[in-house]
Structure formats: structure tokens, C-alpha cells
Amino acid sequence: MEIIILPTPADVGRVAASLIARVVNEKPAAVLGLATGSSPQDIYRSLAARVEAGELDVSQASGFALDEYVGIPLDHPESYASVIARDVVEPLGMDPAKVRVPDGRADDIEAATREYDEAIAAAGGVDIQILGIGANGHIGFNEPTSSIASRTRIKTLAPSTREANARFFDDPADVPTHCLTQGLGTILDAKAVVLVAQGAGKADAIAAAVEGPVSAMCPGSALQLHRHATIIVDEAAASKLTLTEYYKYTYANKPAFQRFE
Ligand code: GLP
């Protein structure tokens, strides 16, 4: 894994956006793995600014969202379908017909989740998956004890995750109890992953994911099994890492052909 530690959240978003822009510039019809939550917002803002400036064209790219709530109306402002349309598709000028979100309103949930995994494979797989991480180490909505071989499926949200996401809802009771999420196995199938985290609130999760044992108790640690995982964090989120100087030295001395910003 490559660990990049930067001064500010905006730096985290800018550098992650550069990695994604390089993928899209090399492959205009790239398949992007899209994440919601606060962590990727600076990435989307930086990508949108590049599109605006005519430096980047995402109009041919397709996208697969990581997850969605079950039972939430499609037009609810906090359905991930709405969030992805509002925060990603529109600002980046993506083609809405090329962007998928798991169908949390399907009558046959098992068929819908199976079909979602098949659709990702049929698209040639995700070229780069954007990830945040929950304070309990979840990625997507793969809560602790999720199988590292898991596929897209329905999951029960941990109470702490519902509490954390309640900030997006008028009433905490409105936060759904279940979700559909790409599995850890599905995420590990992506050709590359970039995880971003900011703030002291993510320091424990980042330390466990990066330097802890590979364990279902910290789903983010599954990324240690990925051949191309880039973890980009600010100083606060890196505050519990032990090899900080080594990560900074490695980043500062990266061979030119590996540099992307
Ligand atoms: C949510 C999302 C995850 C996200 C995580 C952290 O549960 N399903 O994809 O990574 O929470 O969210 P935030 O970035 O808002 O802290």
C-alpha cells in the first residue's frame, strides 16, 4: 500500500483527484467506483474544477456507487442515488445513464445485488475505486466482521454508523437500518483503490486499516491485500500511525514514473 500524508483535507482531495484524473486521461471510458459521505467531497470538488477548466473530460466514463440505503425513497435527498447525482454526476458532467447505484428499493434484493456485481464485471471491472472509511473501520457499508470475500449484498448498519450518518437526516430515526453495499471481495476486484480520510476522528480506523492485522474486525484492513491501494490522509488522520516518517520519505522519493501530481 502507498500511504500519503498531507497537511490539509483540501490537499488530500487535490492529490486523490490527480490520481483519478490520470486514470481518466489515460482511459476516457474508465469505470469509476464512487463513494459517498464527507471524505470524498474534496475529491469531487477538485475534479469538478478541472472539468470546469477544460483540463478533464469525464463525460465518457461510467460509474458504480459503493452502496445505498434500503427502503429510502429514490428522490429522498439523502438516498445515495440523490447524493451521487448531486455531488458527482452533475458537477463532473458525467452521463447519468452510465452511472449505477445499488437498487435499495428492489422487490428481490438478492437478485438486485447479484445483478449489480454482474454489471460491474460486464463493464470490465472498476478501474479506480474511491473510498472513505468509517470510524469503526467500515468501507462502503461493510461493517466489522464482514467477510473479506463478501460480494454485493444487504447489510445491517451498526448503531454507531447510523449515529454518524444521522447528521445528514432531519431525525436520527430516519436513518435506515439496512443498506446494500459492494462486498469487500467486490471492492478488492477493482484495478486500483484510493482511500481518503481526514481528521482525528479517523485516526484509529486508519491505524488499524494500515498497520493493524488484516482482520474482518477492521474491514478497511482488507486493502492490505490489494496490489494497488493508495491511502491519502491528512496529518490528523495519520496521528496514530507509527511509520509516519517512512511514509513521508517514500512519498518524497517516489520515482518520477510513479508520480501522478
Ligand atoms: C458511510 C459510507 C461510507 C463512508 C463512511 C465514512 O457510511 N457508506 O462509504 O466511507 O460512511 O463517511 P464520512 O466520509 O462521512 O466520514
PDB file of C-alpha atoms and ligand atoms in Angstrom:
ATOM      1  CA  MET A   1       0.000   0.000   0.000  1.00  0.00           C
ATOM      2  CA  GLU A   2       1.110   3.545  -0.614  1.00  0.00           C
ATOM      3  CA  ILE A   3       0.475   5.894   2.311  1.00  0.00           C
ATOM      4  CA  ILE A   4       0.440   9.620   1.542  1.00  0.00           C
ATOM      5  CA  ILE A   5       0.240  12.080   4.427  1.00  0.00           C
ATOM      6  CA  LEU A   6      -0.624  15.679   3.557  1.00  0.00           C
ATOM      7  CA  PRO A   7      -1.144  18.881   5.591  1.00  0.00           C
ATOM      8  CA  THR A   8      -4.836  19.608   4.890  1.00  0.00           C
ATOM      9  CA  PRO A   9      -8.126  17.967   3.769  1.00  0.00           C
ATOM     10  CA  ALA A  10      -8.013  20.087   0.597  1.00  0.00           C
ATOM     11  CA  ASP A  11      -4.548  18.670  -0.208  1.00  0.00           C
ATOM     12  CA  VAL A  12      -5.949  15.165   0.317  1.00  0.00           C
ATOM     13  CA  GLY A  13      -8.774  15.862  -2.144  1.00  0.00           C
ATOM     14  CA  ARG A  14      -6.457  17.505  -4.696  1.00  0.00           C
ATOM     15  CA  VAL A  15      -3.896  14.700  -4.731  1.00  0.00           C
ATOM     16  CA  ALA A  16      -6.545  11.971  -4.852  1.00  0.00           C
ATOM     17  CA  ALA A  17      -8.234  13.847  -7.710  1.00  0.00           C
ATOM     18  CA  SER A  18      -4.909  13.878  -9.588  1.00  0.00           C
ATOM     19  CA  LEU A  19      -4.688  10.091  -9.300  1.00  0.00           C
ATOM     20  CA  ILE A  20      -8.247   9.709 -10.649  1.00  0.00           C
ATOM     21  CA  ALA A  21      -7.681  12.289 -13.395  1.00  0.00           C
ATOM     22  CA  ARG A  22      -4.638  10.346 -14.566  1.00  0.00           C
ATOM     23  CA  VAL A  23      -6.793   7.191 -14.904  1.00  0.00           C
ATOM     24  CA  VAL A  24      -9.476   9.064 -16.878  1.00  0.00           C
ATOM     25  CA  ASN A  25      -6.965  10.863 -19.102  1.00  0.00           C
ATOM     26  CA  GLU A  26      -5.349   7.515 -19.963  1.00  0.00           C
ATOM     27  CA  LYS A  27      -8.756   5.798 -20.435  1.00  0.00           C
ATOM     28  CA  PRO A  28     -11.602   8.268 -21.172  1.00  0.00           C
ATOM     29  CA  ALA A  29     -14.198   5.473 -20.852  1.00  0.00           C
ATOM     30  CA  ALA A  30     -12.843   4.458 -17.441  1.00  0.00           C
ATOM     31  CA  VAL A  31     -15.099   2.772 -14.878  1.00  0.00           C
ATOM     32  CA  LEU A  32     -15.072   4.789 -11.643  1.00  0.00           C
ATOM     33  CA  GLY A  33     -16.053   3.412  -8.252  1.00  0.00           C
ATOM     34  CA  LEU A  34     -17.901   6.192  -6.454  1.00  0.00           C
ATOM     35  CA  ALA A  35     -18.221   6.768  -2.703  1.00  0.00           C
ATOM     36  CA  THR A  36     -20.479   8.990  -0.620  1.00  0.00           C
ATOM     37  CA  GLY A  37     -20.006  10.618   2.789  1.00  0.00           C
ATOM     38  CA  SER A  38     -17.939  13.711   3.637  1.00  0.00           C
ATOM     39  CA  SER A  39     -14.466  12.281   2.974  1.00  0.00           C
ATOM     40  CA  PRO A  40     -14.579  12.232  -0.882  1.00  0.00           C
ATOM     41  CA  GLN A  41     -16.196  15.666  -1.208  1.00  0.00           C
ATOM     42  CA  ASP A  42     -12.872  17.473  -1.722  1.00  0.00           C
ATOM     43  CA  ILE A  43     -12.017  14.960  -4.459  1.00  0.00           C
ATOM     44  CA  TYR A  44     -15.250  15.681  -6.317  1.00  0.00           C
ATOM     45  CA  ARG A  45     -14.770  19.435  -5.908  1.00  0.00           C
ATOM     46  CA  SER A  46     -11.231  19.209  -7.307  1.00  0.00           C
ATOM     47  CA  LEU A  47     -12.351  17.021 -10.231  1.00  0.00           C
ATOM     48  CA  ALA A  48     -15.255  19.393 -10.969  1.00  0.00           C
ATOM     49  CA  ALA A  49     -12.847  22.361 -11.048  1.00  0.00           C
ATOM     50  CA  ARG A  50     -10.641  20.509 -13.567  1.00  0.00           C
ATOM     51  CA  VAL A  51     -13.671  19.731 -15.742  1.00  0.00           C
ATOM     52  CA  GLU A  52     -14.732  23.372 -15.495  1.00  0.00           C
ATOM     53  CA  ALA A  53     -11.238  24.473 -16.550  1.00  0.00           C
ATOM     54  CA  GLY A  54     -11.343  22.116 -19.545  1.00  0.00           C
ATOM     55  CA  GLU A  55      -8.444  20.037 -18.167  1.00  0.00           C
ATOM     56  CA  LEU A  56     -10.510  16.890 -17.685  1.00  0.00           C
ATOM     57  CA  ASP A  57     -13.405  15.182 -19.517  1.00  0.00           C
ATOM     58  CA  VAL A  58     -15.394  12.597 -17.561  1.00  0.00           C
ATOM     59  CA  SER A  59     -18.364  12.512 -19.981  1.00  0.00           C
ATOM     60  CA  GLN A  60     -17.442   9.082 -21.379  1.00  0.00           C
ATOM     61  CA  ALA A  61     -16.651   7.497 -18.026  1.00  0.00           C
ATOM     62  CA  SER A  62     -19.076   5.228 -16.221  1.00  0.00           C
ATOM     63  CA  GLY A  63     -19.597   4.860 -12.511  1.00  0.00           C
ATOM     64  CA  PHE A  64     -20.701   2.360  -9.890  1.00  0.00           C
ATOM     65  CA  ALA A  65     -21.605   3.583  -6.422  1.00  0.00           C
ATOM     66  CA  LEU A  66     -20.388   1.607  -3.428  1.00  0.00           C
ATOM     67  CA  ASP A  67     -23.634   1.431  -1.531  1.00  0.00           C
ATOM     68  CA  GLU A  68     -27.224   2.591  -0.936  1.00  0.00           C
ATOM     69  CA  TYR A  69     -29.751   2.593   1.864  1.00  0.00           C
ATOM     70  CA  VAL A  70     -32.607   0.057   1.766  1.00  0.00           C
ATOM     71  CA  GLY A  71     -36.154   1.359   1.744  1.00  0.00           C
ATOM     72  CA  ILE A  72     -35.339   5.043   1.293  1.00  0.00           C
ATOM     73  CA  PRO A  73     -37.330   6.799  -1.474  1.00  0.00           C
ATOM     74  CA  LEU A  74     -35.245   7.346  -4.637  1.00  0.00           C
ATOM     75  CA  ASP A  75     -35.914  11.089  -4.512  1.00  0.00           C
ATOM     76  CA  HIS A  76     -35.019  11.424  -0.826  1.00  0.00           C
ATOM     77  CA  PRO A  77     -32.166  13.987  -0.695  1.00  0.00           C
ATOM     78  CA  GLU A  78     -30.014  11.531   1.294  1.00  0.00           C
ATOM     79  CA  SER A  79     -30.590   8.475  -0.845  1.00  0.00           C
ATOM     80  CA  TYR A  80     -27.171   7.697  -2.261  1.00  0.00           C
ATOM     81  CA  ALA A  81     -28.760   7.858  -5.716  1.00  0.00           C
ATOM     82  CA  SER A  82     -29.567  11.528  -4.985  1.00  0.00           C
ATOM     83  CA  VAL A  83     -26.184  12.214  -3.382  1.00  0.00           C
ATOM     84  CA  ILE A  84     -24.238  10.725  -6.312  1.00  0.00           C
ATOM     85  CA  ALA A  85     -26.332  12.669  -8.842  1.00  0.00           C
ATOM     86  CA  ARG A  86     -25.934  15.925  -6.886  1.00  0.00           C
ATOM     87  CA  ASP A  87     -22.302  15.691  -5.756  1.00  0.00           C
ATOM     88  CA  VAL A  88     -20.707  13.728  -8.607  1.00  0.00           C
ATOM     89  CA  VAL A  89     -22.681  13.229 -11.837  1.00  0.00           C
ATOM     90  CA  GLU A  90     -23.858  16.831 -12.302  1.00  0.00           C
ATOM     91  CA  PRO A  91     -20.705  18.717 -11.197  1.00  0.00           C
ATOM     92  CA  LEU A  92     -18.387  16.383 -13.161  1.00  0.00           C
ATOM     93  CA  GLY A  93     -20.559  16.312 -16.278  1.00  0.00           C
ATOM     94  CA  MET A  94     -20.898  12.533 -16.195  1.00  0.00           C
ATOM     95  CA  ASP A  95     -23.610  10.812 -18.278  1.00  0.00           C
ATOM     96  CA  PRO A  96     -26.364   9.782 -15.807  1.00  0.00           C
ATOM     97  CA  ALA A  97     -27.154   6.768 -17.997  1.00  0.00           C
ATOM     98  CA  LYS A  98     -23.626   5.474 -17.333  1.00  0.00           C
ATOM     99  CA  VAL A  99     -23.809   5.713 -13.533  1.00  0.00           C
ATOM    100  CA  ARG A 100     -25.296   2.982 -11.349  1.00  0.00           C
ATOM    101  CA  VAL A 101     -26.263   2.870  -7.685  1.00  0.00           C
ATOM    102  CA  PRO A 102     -27.403  -0.361  -5.993  1.00  0.00           C
ATOM    103  CA  ASP A 103     -31.215  -0.553  -6.062  1.00  0.00           C
ATOM    104  CA  GLY A 104     -32.199  -0.284  -2.418  1.00  0.00           C
ATOM    105  CA  ARG A 105     -35.871  -0.297  -3.406  1.00  0.00           C
ATOM    106  CA  ALA A 106     -35.820  -3.625  -5.321  1.00  0.00           C
ATOM    107  CA  ASP A 107     -38.508  -6.210  -4.558  1.00  0.00           C
ATOM    108  CA  ASP A 108     -35.967  -9.034  -4.960  1.00  0.00           C
ATOM    109  CA  ILE A 109     -32.919  -7.743  -3.078  1.00  0.00           C
ATOM    110  CA  GLU A 110     -30.824 -10.872  -3.666  1.00  0.00           C
ATOM    111  CA  ALA A 111     -31.399 -10.735  -7.412  1.00  0.00           C
ATOM    112  CA  ALA A 112     -30.644  -6.998  -7.463  1.00  0.00           C
ATOM    113  CA  THR A 113     -27.355  -7.393  -5.589  1.00  0.00           C
ATOM    114  CA  ARG A 114     -26.272 -10.336  -7.733  1.00  0.00           C
ATOM    115  CA  GLU A 115     -27.099  -8.361 -10.872  1.00  0.00           C
ATOM    116  CA  TYR A 116     -25.105  -5.378  -9.565  1.00  0.00           C
ATOM    117  CA  ASP A 117     -21.956  -7.453  -9.167  1.00  0.00           C
ATOM    118  CA  GLU A 118     -22.511  -8.906 -12.656  1.00  0.00           C
ATOM    119  CA  ALA A 119     -22.985  -5.429 -14.114  1.00  0.00           C
ATOM    120  CA  ILE A 120     -19.617  -4.315 -12.699  1.00  0.00           C
ATOM    121  CA  ALA A 121     -17.953  -7.372 -14.238  1.00  0.00           C
ATOM    122  CA  ALA A 122     -19.758  -6.810 -17.558  1.00  0.00           C
ATOM    123  CA  ALA A 123     -18.392  -3.241 -17.618  1.00  0.00           C
ATOM    124  CA  GLY A 124     -14.871  -4.680 -17.406  1.00  0.00           C
ATOM    125  CA  GLY A 125     -14.469  -4.037 -13.684  1.00  0.00           C
ATOM    126  CA  VAL A 126     -13.780  -0.835 -11.771  1.00  0.00           C
ATOM    127  CA  ASP A 127     -10.590   0.962 -12.865  1.00  0.00           C
ATOM    128  CA  ILE A 128     -10.264   3.010  -9.688  1.00  0.00           C
ATOM    129  CA  GLN A 129     -12.417   2.765  -6.569  1.00  0.00           C
ATOM    130  CA  ILE A 130     -12.819   5.838  -4.363  1.00  0.00           C
ATOM    131  CA  LEU A 131     -13.236   5.026  -0.665  1.00  0.00           C
ATOM    132  CA  GLY A 132     -13.743   6.737   2.649  1.00  0.00           C
ATOM    133  CA  ILE A 133     -13.615   4.853   5.952  1.00  0.00           C
ATOM    134  CA  GLY A 134     -15.956   4.861   8.913  1.00  0.00           C
ATOM    135  CA  ALA A 135     -14.687   5.471  12.461  1.00  0.00           C
ATOM    136  CA  ASN A 136     -15.247   1.746  13.128  1.00  0.00           C
ATOM    137  CA  GLY A 137     -13.175   0.806  10.077  1.00  0.00           C
ATOM    138  CA  HIS A 138     -16.029   0.082   7.673  1.00  0.00           C
ATOM    139  CA  ILE A 139     -15.537   0.680   3.958  1.00  0.00           C
ATOM    140  CA  GLY A 140     -18.639   1.020   1.808  1.00  0.00           C
ATOM    141  CA  PHE A 141     -21.101  -0.299   4.365  1.00  0.00           C
ATOM    142  CA  ASN A 142     -19.017  -3.377   5.169  1.00  0.00           C
ATOM    143  CA  GLU A 143     -19.308  -3.240   8.935  1.00  0.00           C
ATOM    144  CA  PRO A 144     -16.879  -5.067  11.263  1.00  0.00           C
ATOM    145  CA  THR A 145     -16.994  -8.893  10.871  1.00  0.00           C
ATOM    146  CA  SER A 146     -17.826  -8.544   7.152  1.00  0.00           C
ATOM    147  CA  SER A 147     -16.272 -11.431   5.198  1.00  0.00           C
ATOM    148  CA  ILE A 148     -13.218 -10.327   3.221  1.00  0.00           C
ATOM    149  CA  ALA A 149     -14.615 -12.454   0.357  1.00  0.00           C
ATOM    150  CA  SER A 150     -18.050 -10.808   0.511  1.00  0.00           C
ATOM    151  CA  ARG A 151     -19.947  -9.676  -2.600  1.00  0.00           C
ATOM    152  CA  THR A 152     -22.609  -7.018  -3.056  1.00  0.00           C
ATOM    153  CA  ARG A 153     -25.349  -7.785  -0.552  1.00  0.00           C
ATOM    154  CA  ILE A 154     -27.703  -6.420   2.074  1.00  0.00           C
ATOM    155  CA  LYS A 155     -26.179  -5.434   5.432  1.00  0.00           C
ATOM    156  CA  THR A 156     -27.479  -4.232   8.785  1.00  0.00           C
ATOM    157  CA  LEU A 157     -25.969  -0.875   9.731  1.00  0.00           C
ATOM    158  CA  ALA A 158     -24.079  -0.742  13.014  1.00  0.00           C
ATOM    159  CA  PRO A 159     -25.705   1.620  15.565  1.00  0.00           C
ATOM    160  CA  SER A 160     -22.524   3.739  15.513  1.00  0.00           C
ATOM    161  CA  THR A 161     -22.791   4.086  11.731  1.00  0.00           C
ATOM    162  CA  ARG A 162     -26.429   5.181  11.962  1.00  0.00           C
ATOM    163  CA  GLU A 163     -25.409   7.703  14.625  1.00  0.00           C
ATOM    164  CA  ALA A 164     -22.571   9.007  12.438  1.00  0.00           C
ATOM    165  CA  ASN A 165     -24.860   9.342   9.402  1.00  0.00           C
ATOM    166  CA  ALA A 166     -27.709  10.934  11.384  1.00  0.00           C
ATOM    167  CA  ARG A 167     -26.116  14.335  10.677  1.00  0.00           C
ATOM    168  CA  PHE A 168     -27.450  14.088   7.135  1.00  0.00           C
ATOM    169  CA  PHE A 169     -31.070  13.467   8.269  1.00  0.00           C
ATOM    170  CA  ASP A 170     -33.687  15.683   9.936  1.00  0.00           C
ATOM    171  CA  ASP A 171     -34.409  12.999  12.529  1.00  0.00           C
ATOM    172  CA  PRO A 172     -31.919  10.267  13.610  1.00  0.00           C
ATOM    173  CA  ALA A 173     -34.816   7.826  13.491  1.00  0.00           C
ATOM    174  CA  ASP A 174     -34.996   8.439   9.724  1.00  0.00           C
ATOM    175  CA  VAL A 175     -31.587   6.834   9.172  1.00  0.00           C
ATOM    176  CA  PRO A 176     -32.321   3.465   7.556  1.00  0.00           C
ATOM    177  CA  THR A 177     -31.333   0.314   9.441  1.00  0.00           C
ATOM    178  CA  HIS A 178     -30.254  -1.630   6.355  1.00  0.00           C
ATOM    179  CA  CYS A 179     -28.255  -0.987   3.217  1.00  0.00           C
ATOM    180  CA  LEU A 180     -26.894  -2.609   0.084  1.00  0.00           C
ATOM    181  CA  THR A 181     -23.139  -2.499  -0.240  1.00  0.00           C
ATOM    182  CA  GLN A 182     -20.463  -3.744  -2.579  1.00  0.00           C
ATOM    183  CA  GLY A 183     -18.676  -6.509  -0.692  1.00  0.00           C
ATOM    184  CA  LEU A 184     -15.032  -6.447   0.374  1.00  0.00           C
ATOM    185  CA  GLY A 185     -14.366  -9.034  -2.320  1.00  0.00           C
ATOM    186  CA  THR A 186     -16.100  -6.802  -4.873  1.00  0.00           C
ATOM    187  CA  ILE A 187     -14.019  -3.802  -3.760  1.00  0.00           C
ATOM    188  CA  LEU A 188     -10.794  -5.843  -3.894  1.00  0.00           C
ATOM    189  CA  ASP A 189     -11.620  -6.722  -7.531  1.00  0.00           C
ATOM    190  CA  ALA A 190     -11.099  -3.078  -8.526  1.00  0.00           C
ATOM    191  CA  LYS A 191      -7.880  -2.488 -10.511  1.00  0.00           C
ATOM    192  CA  ALA A 192      -6.880   0.288  -8.088  1.00  0.00           C
ATOM    193  CA  VAL A 193      -8.314   1.823  -4.938  1.00  0.00           C
ATOM    194  CA  VAL A 194      -7.791   5.223  -3.353  1.00  0.00           C
ATOM    195  CA  LEU A 195      -8.957   5.725   0.214  1.00  0.00           C
ATOM    196  CA  VAL A 196      -9.110   9.192   1.745  1.00  0.00           C
ATOM    197  CA  ALA A 197      -9.552  10.181   5.372  1.00  0.00           C
ATOM    198  CA  GLN A 198      -9.358  13.428   7.249  1.00  0.00           C
ATOM    199  CA  GLY A 199      -9.443  14.405  10.904  1.00  0.00           C
ATOM    200  CA  ALA A 200      -8.531  12.881  14.268  1.00  0.00           C
ATOM    201  CA  GLY A 201     -11.844  11.025  14.290  1.00  0.00           C
ATOM    202  CA  LYS A 202     -10.460   8.649  11.688  1.00  0.00           C
ATOM    203  CA  ALA A 203      -7.025   8.120  13.280  1.00  0.00           C
ATOM    204  CA  ASP A 204      -7.883   4.826  14.995  1.00  0.00           C
ATOM    205  CA  ALA A 205      -9.521   3.406  11.877  1.00  0.00           C
ATOM    206  CA  ILE A 206      -6.578   4.429   9.680  1.00  0.00           C
ATOM    207  CA  ALA A 207      -4.027   2.974  12.100  1.00  0.00           C
ATOM    208  CA  ALA A 208      -5.937  -0.331  12.222  1.00  0.00           C
ATOM    209  CA  ALA A 209      -6.505  -0.447   8.454  1.00  0.00           C
ATOM    210  CA  VAL A 210      -2.900   0.393   7.510  1.00  0.00           C
ATOM    211  CA  GLU A 211      -0.766  -1.023  10.309  1.00  0.00           C
ATOM    212  CA  GLY A 212      -3.081  -3.471  12.079  1.00  0.00           C
ATOM    213  CA  PRO A 213      -3.571  -7.120  11.179  1.00  0.00           C
ATOM    214  CA  VAL A 214      -5.763  -7.997   8.192  1.00  0.00           C
ATOM    215  CA  SER A 215      -8.978  -8.626  10.075  1.00  0.00           C
ATOM    216  CA  ALA A 216     -12.722  -8.660   9.492  1.00  0.00           C
ATOM    217  CA  MET A 217     -12.917  -6.573  12.662  1.00  0.00           C
ATOM    218  CA  CYS A 218     -11.415  -3.704  10.640  1.00  0.00           C
ATOM    219  CA  PRO A 219     -12.830  -4.099   7.108  1.00  0.00           C
ATOM    220  CA  GLY A 220     -10.506  -1.347   5.834  1.00  0.00           C
ATOM    221  CA  SER A 221      -7.565  -3.632   6.617  1.00  0.00           C
ATOM    222  CA  ALA A 222      -8.647  -5.801   3.666  1.00  0.00           C
ATOM    223  CA  LEU A 223      -6.972  -3.178   1.481  1.00  0.00           C
ATOM    224  CA  GLN A 224      -3.645  -4.571   2.632  1.00  0.00           C
ATOM    225  CA  LEU A 225      -4.467  -7.447   0.243  1.00  0.00           C
ATOM    226  CA  HIS A 226      -4.843  -5.115  -2.746  1.00  0.00           C
ATOM    227  CA  ARG A 227      -1.944  -4.699  -5.237  1.00  0.00           C
ATOM    228  CA  HIS A 228      -2.710  -1.036  -5.941  1.00  0.00           C
ATOM    229  CA  ALA A 229      -4.084   0.615  -2.820  1.00  0.00           C
ATOM    230  CA  THR A 230      -3.323   4.295  -2.171  1.00  0.00           C
ATOM    231  CA  ILE A 231      -4.234   5.717   1.232  1.00  0.00           C
ATOM    232  CA  ILE A 232      -4.252   9.528   1.363  1.00  0.00           C
ATOM    233  CA  VAL A 233      -4.748  11.165   4.753  1.00  0.00           C
ATOM    234  CA  ASP A 234      -4.205  14.470   6.495  1.00  0.00           C
ATOM    235  CA  GLU A 235      -1.895  14.839   9.495  1.00  0.00           C
ATOM    236  CA  ALA A 236      -4.756  14.424  11.990  1.00  0.00           C
ATOM    237  CA  ALA A 237      -5.988  11.163  10.459  1.00  0.00           C
ATOM    238  CA  ALA A 238      -2.358   9.950  10.353  1.00  0.00           C
ATOM    239  CA  SER A 239      -1.740  10.807  14.005  1.00  0.00           C
ATOM    240  CA  LYS A 240      -1.831   7.176  15.242  1.00  0.00           C
ATOM    241  CA  LEU A 241       0.367   5.692  12.527  1.00  0.00           C
ATOM    242  CA  THR A 242       3.804   4.543  13.697  1.00  0.00           C
ATOM    243  CA  LEU A 243       5.792   4.651  10.418  1.00  0.00           C
ATOM    244  CA  THR A 244       4.901   8.237   9.534  1.00  0.00           C
ATOM    245  CA  GLU A 245       8.478   9.309   8.695  1.00  0.00           C
ATOM    246  CA  TYR A 246       8.949   6.289   6.437  1.00  0.00           C
ATOM    247  CA  TYR A 247       5.711   7.056   4.547  1.00  0.00           C
ATOM    248  CA  LYS A 248       6.762  10.697   4.085  1.00  0.00           C
ATOM    249  CA  TYR A 249      10.255   9.676   2.975  1.00  0.00           C
ATOM    250  CA  THR A 250       8.851   7.150   0.498  1.00  0.00           C
ATOM    251  CA  TYR A 251       6.406   9.704  -0.964  1.00  0.00           C
ATOM    252  CA  ALA A 252       9.094  12.387  -1.226  1.00  0.00           C
ATOM    253  CA  ASN A 253      11.428   9.968  -3.017  1.00  0.00           C
ATOM    254  CA  LYS A 254       8.910   8.422  -5.368  1.00  0.00           C
ATOM    255  CA  PRO A 255      10.382   7.597  -8.807  1.00  0.00           C
ATOM    256  CA  ALA A 256       9.231  10.100 -11.452  1.00  0.00           C
ATOM    257  CA  PHE A 257       7.304   7.458 -13.452  1.00  0.00           C
ATOM    258  CA  GLN A 258       5.173   6.744 -10.396  1.00  0.00           C
ATOM    259  CA  ARG A 259       4.345  10.379  -9.678  1.00  0.00           C
ATOM    260  CA  PHE A 260       0.798  11.455 -10.563  1.00  0.00           C
ATOM    261  CA  GLU A 261       0.520  15.008  -9.150  1.00  0.00           C
TER     262      GLU A 261
HETATM  263  C1  GLP B   1     -20.665   5.964   5.206  1.00  0.00           C
HETATM  264  C2  GLP B   1     -20.432   5.466   3.790  1.00  0.00           C
HETATM  265  C3  GLP B   1     -19.015   5.102   3.553  1.00  0.00           C
HETATM  266  C4  GLP B   1     -18.117   6.221   4.078  1.00  0.00           C
HETATM  267  C5  GLP B   1     -18.268   6.278   5.572  1.00  0.00           C
HETATM  268  C6  GLP B   1     -17.497   7.441   6.180  1.00  0.00           C
HETATM  269  O1  GLP B   1     -21.159   5.006   5.992  1.00  0.00           O
HETATM  270  N1  GLP B   1     -21.276   4.335   3.434  1.00  0.00           N
HETATM  271  O2  GLP B   1     -18.788   4.876   2.172  1.00  0.00           O
HETATM  272  O3  GLP B   1     -16.795   5.972   3.756  1.00  0.00           O
HETATM  273  O4  GLP B   1     -19.604   6.411   5.951  1.00  0.00           O
HETATM  274  O5  GLP B   1     -18.228   8.585   5.962  1.00  0.00           O
HETATM  275  P1  GLP B   1     -17.633  10.061   6.106  1.00  0.00           P
HETATM  276  O6  GLP B   1     -16.693  10.207   4.978  1.00  0.00           O
HETATM  277  O7  GLP B   1     -18.818  10.952   6.007  1.00  0.00           O
HETATM  278  O8  GLP B   1     -16.947  10.131   7.431  1.00  0.00           O
END
